[in-house]
Amino acid sequence: MKLRGQHIAAGDLLRHTRSRTYARRVRVADRIDRLLETVGLDERPRSPVRGAHLTARVGVALGICFGICFVTGLLSHWIQHPPGWFWWPTQPSWLYRFTQGLHVTTGVAAIPLLLVKLGTVYPKLFARPRIGSPVRLLERASITVLVVAAIFQLFTGLLNIAQWYPWTFFFTTTHYATAWIAIGAILVHIAVKLPVIRRALGEPLDAPETPPDGSPAPAPTRPDHVGALTRRTVLRSTWAITGLAAVAVVGQSLPFARWISFLAPRSGEGPQGLPVNRTAQQANITDGVRGADYRLTLAVAGRETPLTLDDLRAMPQTTRELPIACVEGWSASATWTGVRLRDLLARAGHRGGRDTRMVSLDRGLYGVSVLPANFADADDTLIALRLNDEELNLDHGFPCRLIAPNRPGVLQTKWLSRIEVL
């Protein structure tokens, strides 16, 4: 057999072919190494975009976002499902609008931060030994729980903003329980990695990576193929993408910024200039509520007082500018006109100081809500009949609805049929 004019044996040809295949594999492996190093997944300590210096800085921002989400999420959950000791003020009326908007905006901003952090530490998640010392076992267990819980929280929270629920569990309680797991894993992770974090934050971003044992950083083993990609470039890009993610949704909480929030699912549009989460059709509410047989029943001290819509209209009317803010992060201000709840209850003989149950014609999950005593007695709590100088649209709760300051929209009960003093 001839190769390039030479006679070679079959065994020589096999060895020659193997050597050429090996050379190709080496070239491919080298290209993969360069690509991994470029995107920050090369495990060698000399990679300019990987290591504690970058990871710690991104981790601080991610920790701040998760901390804000945790605190504001607790508030939102406790307002909707209040424990006996919890108290929430009626003023300022925009406070829940602010806390829940902050919750959703920081949650969305945390998504690119989490992706970058996972990208910088990805190889270490599979580094050997798998178990090692008890401290290492604790660290790896906390990281596993943290990664899973963080991804779950951000993924389900993002779908909740869009009101898409491709699961069977109840989002609110599951999200609340997982938040405790995530924040616990974060605290364990910080405690284990605190020496590394302090050292990394105390050194310049471009400082050579120090091995875990504190020995001098190894010299580069091969030329730098990354070129312009540095830690500073990655960090600046991370801040830019994070800011863009926040801007993309913050407009649904800040109406003046609505025009730049290109990913906000609530634009502010809807009947009478106000968005709607649950329509009358979804709640099985028909135009039949416009009939003369509609009654709003007041139940006070064992006595029931039925009121027609004309009775409500004949009472002194109060107008208030109040925001309506939903757990998905969107909010909007509107002008509401109706009867103050405390005046309505006083007509039935109630003097205040008690919680009130609001019952809707809607038989859905939030067809019943409990209004704490301080809200029932507040000057701004209305049984609204009009919205933005028009009779309530059916989707907004006609014949009448609750509108109270500083409350989640899901608790602003629409299509009221009964009010009970507890």
PDB file of C-alpha atoms in Angstrom, residues 30 66 161 206 347 367 375:
ATOM      1  CA  ASP A  30      -8.085  22.989  22.609  1.00  0.00           C
ATOM      2  CA  PHE A  66     -33.099  37.719  47.606  1.00  0.00           C
ATOM      3  CA  ILE A 161     -46.444  37.671  37.074  1.00  0.00           C
ATOM      4  CA  ASP A 206      -8.387  41.998  38.867  1.00  0.00           C
ATOM      5  CA  ARG A 347     -76.406  52.684  59.806  1.00  0.00           C
ATOM      6  CA  GLY A 367     -64.732  35.303  47.009  1.00  0.00           C
ATOM      7  CA  PHE A 375     -59.260  49.112  57.839  1.00  0.00           C
TER       8      PHE A 375
END
